[in-house]
Structures are given as structure tokens and as C-alpha cells.
mmCIF file of C-alpha atoms (C1' of nucleotides) in Angstrom:
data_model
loop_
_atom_site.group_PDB
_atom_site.id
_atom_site.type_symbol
_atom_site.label_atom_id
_atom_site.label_comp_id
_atom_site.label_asym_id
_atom_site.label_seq_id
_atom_site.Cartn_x
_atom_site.Cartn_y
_atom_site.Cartn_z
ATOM 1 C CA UNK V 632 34.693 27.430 22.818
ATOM 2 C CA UNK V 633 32.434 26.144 20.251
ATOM 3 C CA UNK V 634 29.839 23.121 21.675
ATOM 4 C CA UNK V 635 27.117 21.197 20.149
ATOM 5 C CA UNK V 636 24.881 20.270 23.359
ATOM 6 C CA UNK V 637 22.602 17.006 22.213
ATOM 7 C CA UNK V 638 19.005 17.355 23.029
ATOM 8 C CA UNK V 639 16.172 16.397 20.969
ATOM 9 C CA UNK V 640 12.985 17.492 22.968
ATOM 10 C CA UNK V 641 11.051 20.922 22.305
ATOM 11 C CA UNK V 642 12.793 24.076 22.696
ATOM 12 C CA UNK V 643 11.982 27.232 21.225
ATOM 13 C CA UNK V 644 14.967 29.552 21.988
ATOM 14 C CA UNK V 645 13.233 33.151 20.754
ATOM 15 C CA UNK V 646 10.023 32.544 23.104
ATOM 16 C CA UNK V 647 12.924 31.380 25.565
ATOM 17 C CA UNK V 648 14.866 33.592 25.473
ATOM 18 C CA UNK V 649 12.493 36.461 24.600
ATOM 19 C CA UNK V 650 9.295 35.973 27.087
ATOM 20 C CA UNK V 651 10.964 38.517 29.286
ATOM 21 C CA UNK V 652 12.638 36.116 32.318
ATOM 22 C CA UNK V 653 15.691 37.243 31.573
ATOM 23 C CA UNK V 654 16.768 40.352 30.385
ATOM 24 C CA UNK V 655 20.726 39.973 28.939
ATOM 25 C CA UNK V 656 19.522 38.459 24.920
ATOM 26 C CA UNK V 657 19.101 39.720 21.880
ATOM 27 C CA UNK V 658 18.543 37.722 18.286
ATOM 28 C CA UNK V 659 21.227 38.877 15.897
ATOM 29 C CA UNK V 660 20.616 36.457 12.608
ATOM 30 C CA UNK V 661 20.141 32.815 13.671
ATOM 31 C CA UNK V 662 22.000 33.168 16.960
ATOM 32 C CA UNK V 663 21.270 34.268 19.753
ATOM 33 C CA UNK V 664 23.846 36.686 21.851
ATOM 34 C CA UNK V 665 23.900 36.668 25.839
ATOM 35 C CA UNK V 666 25.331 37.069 29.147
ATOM 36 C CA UNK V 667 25.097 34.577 31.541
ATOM 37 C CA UNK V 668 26.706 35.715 34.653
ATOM 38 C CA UNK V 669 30.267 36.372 33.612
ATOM 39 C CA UNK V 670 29.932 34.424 30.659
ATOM 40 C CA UNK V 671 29.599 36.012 26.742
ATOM 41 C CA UNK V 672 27.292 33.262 24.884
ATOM 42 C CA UNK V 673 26.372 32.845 21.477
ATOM 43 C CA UNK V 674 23.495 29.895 20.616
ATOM 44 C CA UNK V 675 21.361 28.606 18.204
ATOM 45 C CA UNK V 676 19.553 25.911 17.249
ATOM 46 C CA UNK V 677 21.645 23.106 15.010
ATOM 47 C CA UNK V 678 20.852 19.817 13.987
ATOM 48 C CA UNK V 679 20.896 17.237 16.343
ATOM 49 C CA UNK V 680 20.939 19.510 18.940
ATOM 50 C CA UNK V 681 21.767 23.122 20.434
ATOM 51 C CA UNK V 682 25.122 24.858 19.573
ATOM 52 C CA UNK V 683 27.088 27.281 21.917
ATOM 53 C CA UNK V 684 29.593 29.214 21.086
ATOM 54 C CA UNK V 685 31.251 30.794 24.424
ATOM 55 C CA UNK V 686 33.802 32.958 26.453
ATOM 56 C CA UNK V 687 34.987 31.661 28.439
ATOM 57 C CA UNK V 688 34.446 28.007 27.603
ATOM 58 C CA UNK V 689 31.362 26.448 29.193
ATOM 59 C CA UNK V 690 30.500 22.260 29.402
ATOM 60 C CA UNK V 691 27.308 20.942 28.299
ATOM 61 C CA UNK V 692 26.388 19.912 31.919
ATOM 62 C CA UNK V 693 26.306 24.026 32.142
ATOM 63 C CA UNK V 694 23.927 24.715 29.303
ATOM 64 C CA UNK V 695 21.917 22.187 29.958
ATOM 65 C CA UNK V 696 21.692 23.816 33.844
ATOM 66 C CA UNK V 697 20.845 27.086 32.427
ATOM 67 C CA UNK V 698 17.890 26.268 29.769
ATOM 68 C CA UNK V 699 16.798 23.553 32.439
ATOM 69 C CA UNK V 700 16.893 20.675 29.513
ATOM 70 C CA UNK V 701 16.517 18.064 32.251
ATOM 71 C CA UNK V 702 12.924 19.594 32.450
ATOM 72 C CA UNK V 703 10.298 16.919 30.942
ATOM 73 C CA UNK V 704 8.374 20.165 28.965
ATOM 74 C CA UNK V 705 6.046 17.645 27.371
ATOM 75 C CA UNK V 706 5.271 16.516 30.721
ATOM 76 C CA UNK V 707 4.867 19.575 32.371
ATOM 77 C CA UNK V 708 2.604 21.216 29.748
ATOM 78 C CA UNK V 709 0.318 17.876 30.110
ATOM 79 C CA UNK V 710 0.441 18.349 34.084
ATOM 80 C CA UNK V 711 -0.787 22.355 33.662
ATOM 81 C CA UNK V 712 -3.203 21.891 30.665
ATOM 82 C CA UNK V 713 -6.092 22.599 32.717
ATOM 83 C CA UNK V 714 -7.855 25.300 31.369
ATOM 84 C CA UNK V 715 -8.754 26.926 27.653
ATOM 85 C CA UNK V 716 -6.388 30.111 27.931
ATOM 86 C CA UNK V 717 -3.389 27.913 28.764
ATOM 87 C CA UNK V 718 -3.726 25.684 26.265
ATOM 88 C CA UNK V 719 -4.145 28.294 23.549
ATOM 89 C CA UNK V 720 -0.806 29.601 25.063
ATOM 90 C CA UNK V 721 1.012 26.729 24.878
ATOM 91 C CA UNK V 722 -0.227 26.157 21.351
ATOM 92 C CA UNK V 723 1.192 29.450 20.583
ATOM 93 C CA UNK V 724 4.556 29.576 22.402
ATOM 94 C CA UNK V 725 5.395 25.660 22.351
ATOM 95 C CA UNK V 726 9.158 25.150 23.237
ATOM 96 C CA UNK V 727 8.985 27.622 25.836
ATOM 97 C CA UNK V 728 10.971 26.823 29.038
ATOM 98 C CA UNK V 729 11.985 28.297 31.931
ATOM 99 C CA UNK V 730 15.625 28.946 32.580
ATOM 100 C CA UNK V 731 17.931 28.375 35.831
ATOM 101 C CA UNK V 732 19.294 31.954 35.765
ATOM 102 C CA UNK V 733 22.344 32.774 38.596
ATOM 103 C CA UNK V 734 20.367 33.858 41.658
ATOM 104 C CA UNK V 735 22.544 37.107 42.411
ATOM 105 C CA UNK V 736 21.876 38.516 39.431
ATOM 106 C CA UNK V 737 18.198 37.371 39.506
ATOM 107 C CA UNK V 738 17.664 38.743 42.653
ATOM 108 C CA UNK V 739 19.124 42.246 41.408
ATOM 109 C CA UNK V 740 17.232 42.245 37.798
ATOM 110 C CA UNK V 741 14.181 41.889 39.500
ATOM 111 C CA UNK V 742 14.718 44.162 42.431
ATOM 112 C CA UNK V 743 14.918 47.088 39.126
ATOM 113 C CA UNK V 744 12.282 45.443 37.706
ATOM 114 C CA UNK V 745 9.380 46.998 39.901
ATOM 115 C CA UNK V 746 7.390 49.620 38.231
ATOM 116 C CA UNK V 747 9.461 49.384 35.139
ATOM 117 C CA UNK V 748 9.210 47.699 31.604
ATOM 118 C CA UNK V 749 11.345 44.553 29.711
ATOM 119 C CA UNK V 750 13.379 47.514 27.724
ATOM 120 C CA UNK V 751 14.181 49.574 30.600
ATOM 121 C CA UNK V 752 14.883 46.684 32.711
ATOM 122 C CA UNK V 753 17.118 45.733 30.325
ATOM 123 C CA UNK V 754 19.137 48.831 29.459
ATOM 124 C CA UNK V 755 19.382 49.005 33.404
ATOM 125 C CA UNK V 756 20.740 46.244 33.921
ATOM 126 C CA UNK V 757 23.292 46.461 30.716
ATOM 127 C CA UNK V 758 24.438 50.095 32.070
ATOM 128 C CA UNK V 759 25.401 48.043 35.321
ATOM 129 C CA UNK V 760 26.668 45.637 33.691
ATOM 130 C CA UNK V 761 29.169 47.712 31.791
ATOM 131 C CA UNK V 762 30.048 50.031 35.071
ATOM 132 C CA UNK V 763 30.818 47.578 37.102
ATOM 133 C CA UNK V 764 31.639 44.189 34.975
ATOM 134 C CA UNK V 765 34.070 42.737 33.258
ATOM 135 C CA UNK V 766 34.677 43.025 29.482
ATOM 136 C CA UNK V 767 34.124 40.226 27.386
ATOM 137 C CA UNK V 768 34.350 39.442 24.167
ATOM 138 C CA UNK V 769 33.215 36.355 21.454
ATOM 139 C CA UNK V 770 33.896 36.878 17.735
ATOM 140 C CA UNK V 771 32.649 40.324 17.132
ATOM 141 C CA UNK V 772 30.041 40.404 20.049
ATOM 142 C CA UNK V 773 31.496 42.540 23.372
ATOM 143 C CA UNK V 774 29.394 42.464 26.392
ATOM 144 C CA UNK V 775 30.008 42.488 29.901
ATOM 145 C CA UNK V 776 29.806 39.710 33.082
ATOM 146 C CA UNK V 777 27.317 40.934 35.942
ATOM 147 C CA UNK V 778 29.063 42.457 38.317
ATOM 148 C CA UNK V 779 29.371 40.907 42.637
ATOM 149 C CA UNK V 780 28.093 42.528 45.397
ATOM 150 C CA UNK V 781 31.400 43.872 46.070
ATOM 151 C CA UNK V 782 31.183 46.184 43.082
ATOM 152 C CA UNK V 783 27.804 47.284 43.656
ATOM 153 C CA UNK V 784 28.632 48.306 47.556
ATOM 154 C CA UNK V 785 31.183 49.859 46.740
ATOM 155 C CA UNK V 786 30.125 51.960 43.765
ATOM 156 C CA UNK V 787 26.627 52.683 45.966
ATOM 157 C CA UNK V 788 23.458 54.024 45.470
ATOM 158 C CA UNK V 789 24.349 57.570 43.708
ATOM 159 C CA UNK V 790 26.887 55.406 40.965
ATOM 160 C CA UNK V 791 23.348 53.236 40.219
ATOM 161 C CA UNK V 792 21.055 56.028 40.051
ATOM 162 C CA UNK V 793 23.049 56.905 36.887
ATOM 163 C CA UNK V 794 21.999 53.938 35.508
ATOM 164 C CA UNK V 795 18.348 54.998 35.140
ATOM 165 C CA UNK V 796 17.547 52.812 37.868
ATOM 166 C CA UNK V 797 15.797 55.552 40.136
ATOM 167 C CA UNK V 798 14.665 54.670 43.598
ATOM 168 C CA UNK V 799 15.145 51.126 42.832
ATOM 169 C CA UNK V 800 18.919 52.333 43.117
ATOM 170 C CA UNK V 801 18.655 52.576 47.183
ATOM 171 C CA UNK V 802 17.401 49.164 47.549
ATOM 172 C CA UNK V 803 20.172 47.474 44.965
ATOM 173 C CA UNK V 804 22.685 49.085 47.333
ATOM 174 C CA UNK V 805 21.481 48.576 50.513
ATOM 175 C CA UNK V 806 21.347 44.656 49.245
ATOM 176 C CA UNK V 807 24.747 45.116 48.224
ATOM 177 C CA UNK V 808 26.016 45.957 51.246
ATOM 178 C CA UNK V 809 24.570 43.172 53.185
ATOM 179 C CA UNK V 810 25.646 40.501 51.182
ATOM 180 C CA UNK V 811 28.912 41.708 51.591
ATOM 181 C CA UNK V 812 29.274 42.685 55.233
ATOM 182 C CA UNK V 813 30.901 40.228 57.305
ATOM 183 C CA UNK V 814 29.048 41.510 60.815
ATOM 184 C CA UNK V 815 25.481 41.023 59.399
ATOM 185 C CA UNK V 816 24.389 37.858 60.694
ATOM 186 C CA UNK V 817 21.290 36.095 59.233
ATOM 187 C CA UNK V 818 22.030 37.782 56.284
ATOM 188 C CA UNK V 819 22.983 35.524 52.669
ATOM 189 C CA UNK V 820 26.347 35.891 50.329
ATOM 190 C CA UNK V 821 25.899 35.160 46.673
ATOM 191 C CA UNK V 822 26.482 31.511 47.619
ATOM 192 C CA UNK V 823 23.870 31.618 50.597
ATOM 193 C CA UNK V 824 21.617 32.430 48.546
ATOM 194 C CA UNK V 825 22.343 29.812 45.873
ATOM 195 C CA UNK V 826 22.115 27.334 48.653
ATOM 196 C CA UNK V 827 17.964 28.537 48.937
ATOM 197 C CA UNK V 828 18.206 25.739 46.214
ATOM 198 C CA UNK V 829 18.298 22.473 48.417
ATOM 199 C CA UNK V 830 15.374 24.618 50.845
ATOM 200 C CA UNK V 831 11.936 24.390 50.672
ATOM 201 C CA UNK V 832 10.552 26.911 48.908
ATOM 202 C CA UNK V 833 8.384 28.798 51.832
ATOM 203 C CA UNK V 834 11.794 28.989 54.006
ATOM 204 C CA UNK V 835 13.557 29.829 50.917
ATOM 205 C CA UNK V 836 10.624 33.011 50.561
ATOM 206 C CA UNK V 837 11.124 33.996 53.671
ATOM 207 C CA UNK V 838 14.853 34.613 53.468
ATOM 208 C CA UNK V 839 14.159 36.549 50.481
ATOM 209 C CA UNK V 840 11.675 38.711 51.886
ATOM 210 C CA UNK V 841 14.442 39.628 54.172
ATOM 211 C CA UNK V 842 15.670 42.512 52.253
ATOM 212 C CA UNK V 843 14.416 45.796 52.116
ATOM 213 C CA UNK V 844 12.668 46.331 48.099
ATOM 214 C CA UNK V 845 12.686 42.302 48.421
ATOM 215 C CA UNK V 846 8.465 41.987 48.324
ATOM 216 C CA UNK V 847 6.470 39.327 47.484
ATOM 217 C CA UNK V 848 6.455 39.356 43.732
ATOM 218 C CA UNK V 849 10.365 39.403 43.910
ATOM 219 C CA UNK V 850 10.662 36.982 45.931
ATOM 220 C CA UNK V 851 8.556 35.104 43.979
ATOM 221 C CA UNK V 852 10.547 35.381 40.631
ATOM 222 C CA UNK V 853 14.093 35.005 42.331
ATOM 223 C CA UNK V 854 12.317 31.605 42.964
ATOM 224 C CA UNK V 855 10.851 30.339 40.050
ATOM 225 C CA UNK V 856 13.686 31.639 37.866
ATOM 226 C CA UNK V 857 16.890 30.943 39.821
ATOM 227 C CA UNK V 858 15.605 28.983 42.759
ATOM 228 C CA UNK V 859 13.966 26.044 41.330
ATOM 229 C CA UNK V 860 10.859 26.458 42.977
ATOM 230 C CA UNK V 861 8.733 25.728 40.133
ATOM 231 C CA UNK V 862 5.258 25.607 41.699
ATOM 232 C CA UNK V 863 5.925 29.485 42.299
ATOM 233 C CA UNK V 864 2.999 31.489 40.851
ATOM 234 C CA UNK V 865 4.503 35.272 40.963
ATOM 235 C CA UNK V 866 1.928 37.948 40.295
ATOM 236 C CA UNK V 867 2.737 41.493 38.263
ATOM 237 C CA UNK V 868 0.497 43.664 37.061
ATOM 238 C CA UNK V 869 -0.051 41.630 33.233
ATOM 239 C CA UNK V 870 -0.924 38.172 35.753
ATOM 240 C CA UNK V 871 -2.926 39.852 38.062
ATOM 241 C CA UNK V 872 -5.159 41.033 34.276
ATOM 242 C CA UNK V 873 -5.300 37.474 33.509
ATOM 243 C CA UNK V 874 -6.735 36.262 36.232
ATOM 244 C CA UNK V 875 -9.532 39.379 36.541
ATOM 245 C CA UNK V 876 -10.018 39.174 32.679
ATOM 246 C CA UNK V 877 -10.376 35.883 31.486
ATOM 247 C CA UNK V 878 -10.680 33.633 34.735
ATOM 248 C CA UNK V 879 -12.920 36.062 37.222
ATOM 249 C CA UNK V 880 -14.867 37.646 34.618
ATOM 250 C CA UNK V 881 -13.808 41.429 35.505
ATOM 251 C CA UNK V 882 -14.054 40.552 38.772
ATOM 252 C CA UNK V 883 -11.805 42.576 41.496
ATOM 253 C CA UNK V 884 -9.061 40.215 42.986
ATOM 254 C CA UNK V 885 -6.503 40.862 45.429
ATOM 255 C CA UNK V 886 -2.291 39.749 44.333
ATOM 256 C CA UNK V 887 -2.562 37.514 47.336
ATOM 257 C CA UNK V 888 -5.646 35.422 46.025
ATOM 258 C CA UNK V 889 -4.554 35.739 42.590
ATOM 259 C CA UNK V 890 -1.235 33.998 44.011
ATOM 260 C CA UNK V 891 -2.851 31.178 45.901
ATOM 261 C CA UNK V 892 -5.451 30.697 43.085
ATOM 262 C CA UNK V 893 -2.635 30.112 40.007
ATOM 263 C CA UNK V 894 -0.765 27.702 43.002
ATOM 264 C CA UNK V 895 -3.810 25.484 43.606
ATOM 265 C CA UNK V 896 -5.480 25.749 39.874
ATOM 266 C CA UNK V 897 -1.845 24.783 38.005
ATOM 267 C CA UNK V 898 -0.260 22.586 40.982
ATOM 268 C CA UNK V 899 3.137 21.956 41.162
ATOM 269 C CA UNK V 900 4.476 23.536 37.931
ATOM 270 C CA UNK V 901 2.267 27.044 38.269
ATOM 271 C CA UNK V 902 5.222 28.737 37.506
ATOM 272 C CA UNK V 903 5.509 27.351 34.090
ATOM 273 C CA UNK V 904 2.001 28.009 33.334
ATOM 274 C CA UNK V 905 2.100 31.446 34.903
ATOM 275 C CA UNK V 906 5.206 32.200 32.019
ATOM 276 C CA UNK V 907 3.110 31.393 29.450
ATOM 277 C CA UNK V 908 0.276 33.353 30.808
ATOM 278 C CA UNK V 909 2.412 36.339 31.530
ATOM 279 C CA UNK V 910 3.959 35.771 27.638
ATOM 280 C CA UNK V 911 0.618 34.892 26.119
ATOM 281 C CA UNK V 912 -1.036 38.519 27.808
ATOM 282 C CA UNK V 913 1.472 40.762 26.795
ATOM 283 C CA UNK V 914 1.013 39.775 23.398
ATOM 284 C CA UNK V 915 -2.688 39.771 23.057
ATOM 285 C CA UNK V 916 -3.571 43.097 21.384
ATOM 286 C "C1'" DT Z 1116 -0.357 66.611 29.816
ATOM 287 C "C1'" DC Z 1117 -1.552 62.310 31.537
ATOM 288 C "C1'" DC Z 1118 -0.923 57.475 32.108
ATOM 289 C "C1'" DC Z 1119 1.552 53.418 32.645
ATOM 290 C "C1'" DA Z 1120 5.279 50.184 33.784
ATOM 291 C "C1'" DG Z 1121 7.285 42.078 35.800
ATOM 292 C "C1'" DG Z 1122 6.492 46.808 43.121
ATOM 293 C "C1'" DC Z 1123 7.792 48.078 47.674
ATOM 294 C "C1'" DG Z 1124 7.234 50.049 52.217
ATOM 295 C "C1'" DA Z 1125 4.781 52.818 55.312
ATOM 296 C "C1'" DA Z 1126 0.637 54.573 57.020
ATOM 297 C "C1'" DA Z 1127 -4.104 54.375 57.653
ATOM 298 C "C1'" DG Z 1128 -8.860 52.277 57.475
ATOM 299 C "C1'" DC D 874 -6.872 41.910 56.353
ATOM 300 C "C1'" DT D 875 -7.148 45.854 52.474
ATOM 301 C "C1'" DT D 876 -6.396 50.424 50.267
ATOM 302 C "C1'" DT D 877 -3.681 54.487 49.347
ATOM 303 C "C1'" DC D 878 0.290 57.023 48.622
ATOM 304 C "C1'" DG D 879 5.099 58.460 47.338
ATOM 305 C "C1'" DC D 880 8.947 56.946 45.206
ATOM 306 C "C1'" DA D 881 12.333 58.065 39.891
ATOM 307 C "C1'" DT D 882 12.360 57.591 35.223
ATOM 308 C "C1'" DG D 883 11.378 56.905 30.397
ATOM 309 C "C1'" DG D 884 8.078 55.945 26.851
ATOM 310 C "C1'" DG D 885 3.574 56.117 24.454
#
DNA sequence: TCCCAGGCGAAAG
DNA sequence: CTTTCGCATGGG
């Protein structure tokens, strides 16, 4: 229940955990409280390492999985350093990494992610959450897992709409309901899509882009933050300013170039560099 | 009241 | 290829 996970390299868990790639964390104190999948987490920072309280119990093999320890940041920051703006972010947010979120619930966050904001995104997903998932509970802190696909098809799109999720709501279903009906073929199950893990990442995209409210920018982050495609370069509204404002000098870009421009400036860690960006820009004023 | 938000899909140029 | 629009909803 309670685990101290050894790990001496840089980690900063409140730009971690608080950049806005996943939306299930809030600071209370010196801890942080989360759900990861079906999974009630407490952490913070000790010394010597990273301490997790849990329910239920996890291994270290699983927290180090989830804030992608294996990751040589140090490296990886050296390998994207390219450029002025990202080096003032990673001066700024150092001990910043990505996570290995559960690609179901990726997929899903950032389906209700379009057209929204962190806070609403959040409160979305929570209301789900707590519709459709199951209670848990660690010392005082009650939350609730993420619910399967089964839930969500069954519940359908009126039951999400109720969860301020608007429009969005249709897609979430309709998603729902393929990745649980046995005669759609082609189609993935929460451990199909998983699987997108050991395929390269263009295949992996076009799976992805499969479903209907799946788009690129979706795609995108279901692969950098779940998929381990880490040379992903997604592009939202707050990248696509980044670019025009301090790379193109005001100048007009379309998401598409804006995409294959972070991919070919950053190489094969954009998607690290593009979480700073996207971190460092919402921040600036 | 208007504008915007980690977009997408469809239609039209 | 690109641009434009409607789509729900809450917040500033």
C-alpha cells in the first residue's frame, strides 16, 4: 500500500503532473492525489526517491511505467535543445516528463478535450468517472477508477451529455460501442489498442483516425501520451501560437505544417519538446 | 453580449 | 490542398 520507488534523476511532479497531459491530479499539501485507471494514488517526492501510497496496491515496475522513469530526461532535453524558446522552457519547467497514461482512457479524455479547457476537461471526465466507475478510497481521499467501454455503451450518449460533455458526448459513445461490439471487424478493444504500442507509429495513427471525433490532433496525443510514440508533435490551438508567434514571426501557418515542422525541427523526441512548449505558452502572460 | 476553449466532420472553393 | 461552418457548454 505504501511504496518508496528509488529514482534519483530529475522529476518535478507539480509541472508533471500539472502541465495539463493528464487531467485526474490535484496537489493537496505535499502529495499529490490521482487516478490512474482504476487505481486511487497518493505521491510525493521523499528522499531517496518517490513515495506512493495506493489502492489497490501497485509495484514499482508500475510507477515507474506510468511517470516513464526509464526515460533518460537529461538526455532528451540535450537531444531537443535546439532553439532559444525551448531552452528557456526547459529552464523553467526542469523535471518535467511525460507520462505513459492507459490508452482507453487517453483516447476518451482527449476525444472531450476538443474545443474545451484543462478545468472543464477535467470536471468532465471526473463526472464520468463517478457515473460510471468504481469507488475507491485511500486514507481520506475517495475518487473513482475510469470506467470500460462497456459502461460507457451502455449508459450512451444522452447519460454523457449530462456530464457537460456536449457534442463531444456522441462521439465518446459511438467509440464505446465499437470497442465493445463483437461483429465490428477492424475495429480495436481496450487491449487492441494498447497493442498500437509494439506498432509503428504512422500505422498506429491510422488506426486511431479510425473513429469518428478521432482527428488528427487526437490521434496525435493518444500517441505521445499513452502510445509511446514520442517523436509525435500534436498541434492545438496554444502550439499552433507558438509556432506563428515566436518561430514564423506572425506568419500564417497551416496545423499540418506546423506538425511536420515541430517533427523535423525537434527529431525524435518532438513530443517532449512540444509539452514544454504547450506548458511554457500557456503560462506566458 | 461577445469571444474563446488541448477539434472534428462535412461541404465548398 | 485550404477555408468555413455548425456543433454544446461554461467561463472570462
Amino acid at each position: 500500500m505504501a511504496i518508496l520507488v528509488p529514482f534519483d534523476g530529475p522529476l518535478e511532479l507539480s509541472h508533471t503532473l500539472e502541465c495539463g497531459q493528464a487531467f485526474r491530479w490535484r496537489p493537496q499539501g505535499p502529495w499529490f492525489l490521482g487516478t490512474v485507471g482504476a487505481t486511487a494514488m497518493k505521491v510525493r517526492m521523499a528522499p531517496g526517491g518517490l513515495e506512493v501510497r495506493s489502492n489497490p496496491a501497485v509495484g514499482a515496475d508500475f510507477v515507474r511505467s506510468y511517470f516513464r522513469l526509464d526515460d533518460d530526461l537529461d538526455a532528451i532535453l540535450k537531444k531537443i535543445s535546439v532553439d532559444r524558446h525551448i531552452r528557456r522552457a526547459q529552464e523553467k519547467y526542469r523535471g518535467l516528463r511525460l507520462l505513459r497514461q492507459d490508452p482507453w482512457e487517453c483516447l476518451v479524455s482527449y476525444v472531450a478535450s476538443s474545443a474545451s479547457n484543462i478545468p472543464k476537461i477535467s470536471r468532465c471526465i471526473g463526472k464520468v468517472s463517478r457515473m460510471y466507475g468504481a469507488r475507491l478510497r485511500l486514507d481520506d481521499f475517495e475518487t473513482f477508477g475510469f470506467p470500460g467501454p462497456e459502461a460507457l455503451a451502455a449508459g450512451g450518449a444522452a447519460a454523457l451529455r449530462a456530464c457537460e460533455l456536449g457534442f463531444r458526448a456522441g462521439y465518446i459513445a459511438g467509440i464505446a460501442r465499437e470497442m465493445t461490439d463483437p461483429e465490428s471487424q477492424g475495429l480495436l478493444t481496450p487491449d487492441g489498442l494498447r497493442a498500437l504500442r509494439q506498432v509503428p507509429a504512422e500505422q498506429a495513427r491510422l488506426k486511431l483516425l479510425e473513429f469518428v471525433g478521432v482527428g488528427e490532433k487526437v490521434a496525435d496525443c493518444v500517441l505521445l501520451f499513452s502510445l509511446d510514440k514520442l517523436e509525435t508533435f500534436p498541434v492545438d490551438r496554444w502550439v499552433q501560437r507558438v509556432a506563428e508567434r515566436l518561430f514564423f514571426r506572425g506568419r500564417k501557418l497551416s496545423p499540418k505544417r506546423v506538425r511536420e515542422w515541430g517533427r523535423e525541427h525537434y527529431g525524435r523526441y518532438a513530443g517532449y519538446a512540444q509539452q514544454y512548449l504547450f506548458h511554457y505558452m500557456r503560462h506566458l502572460g
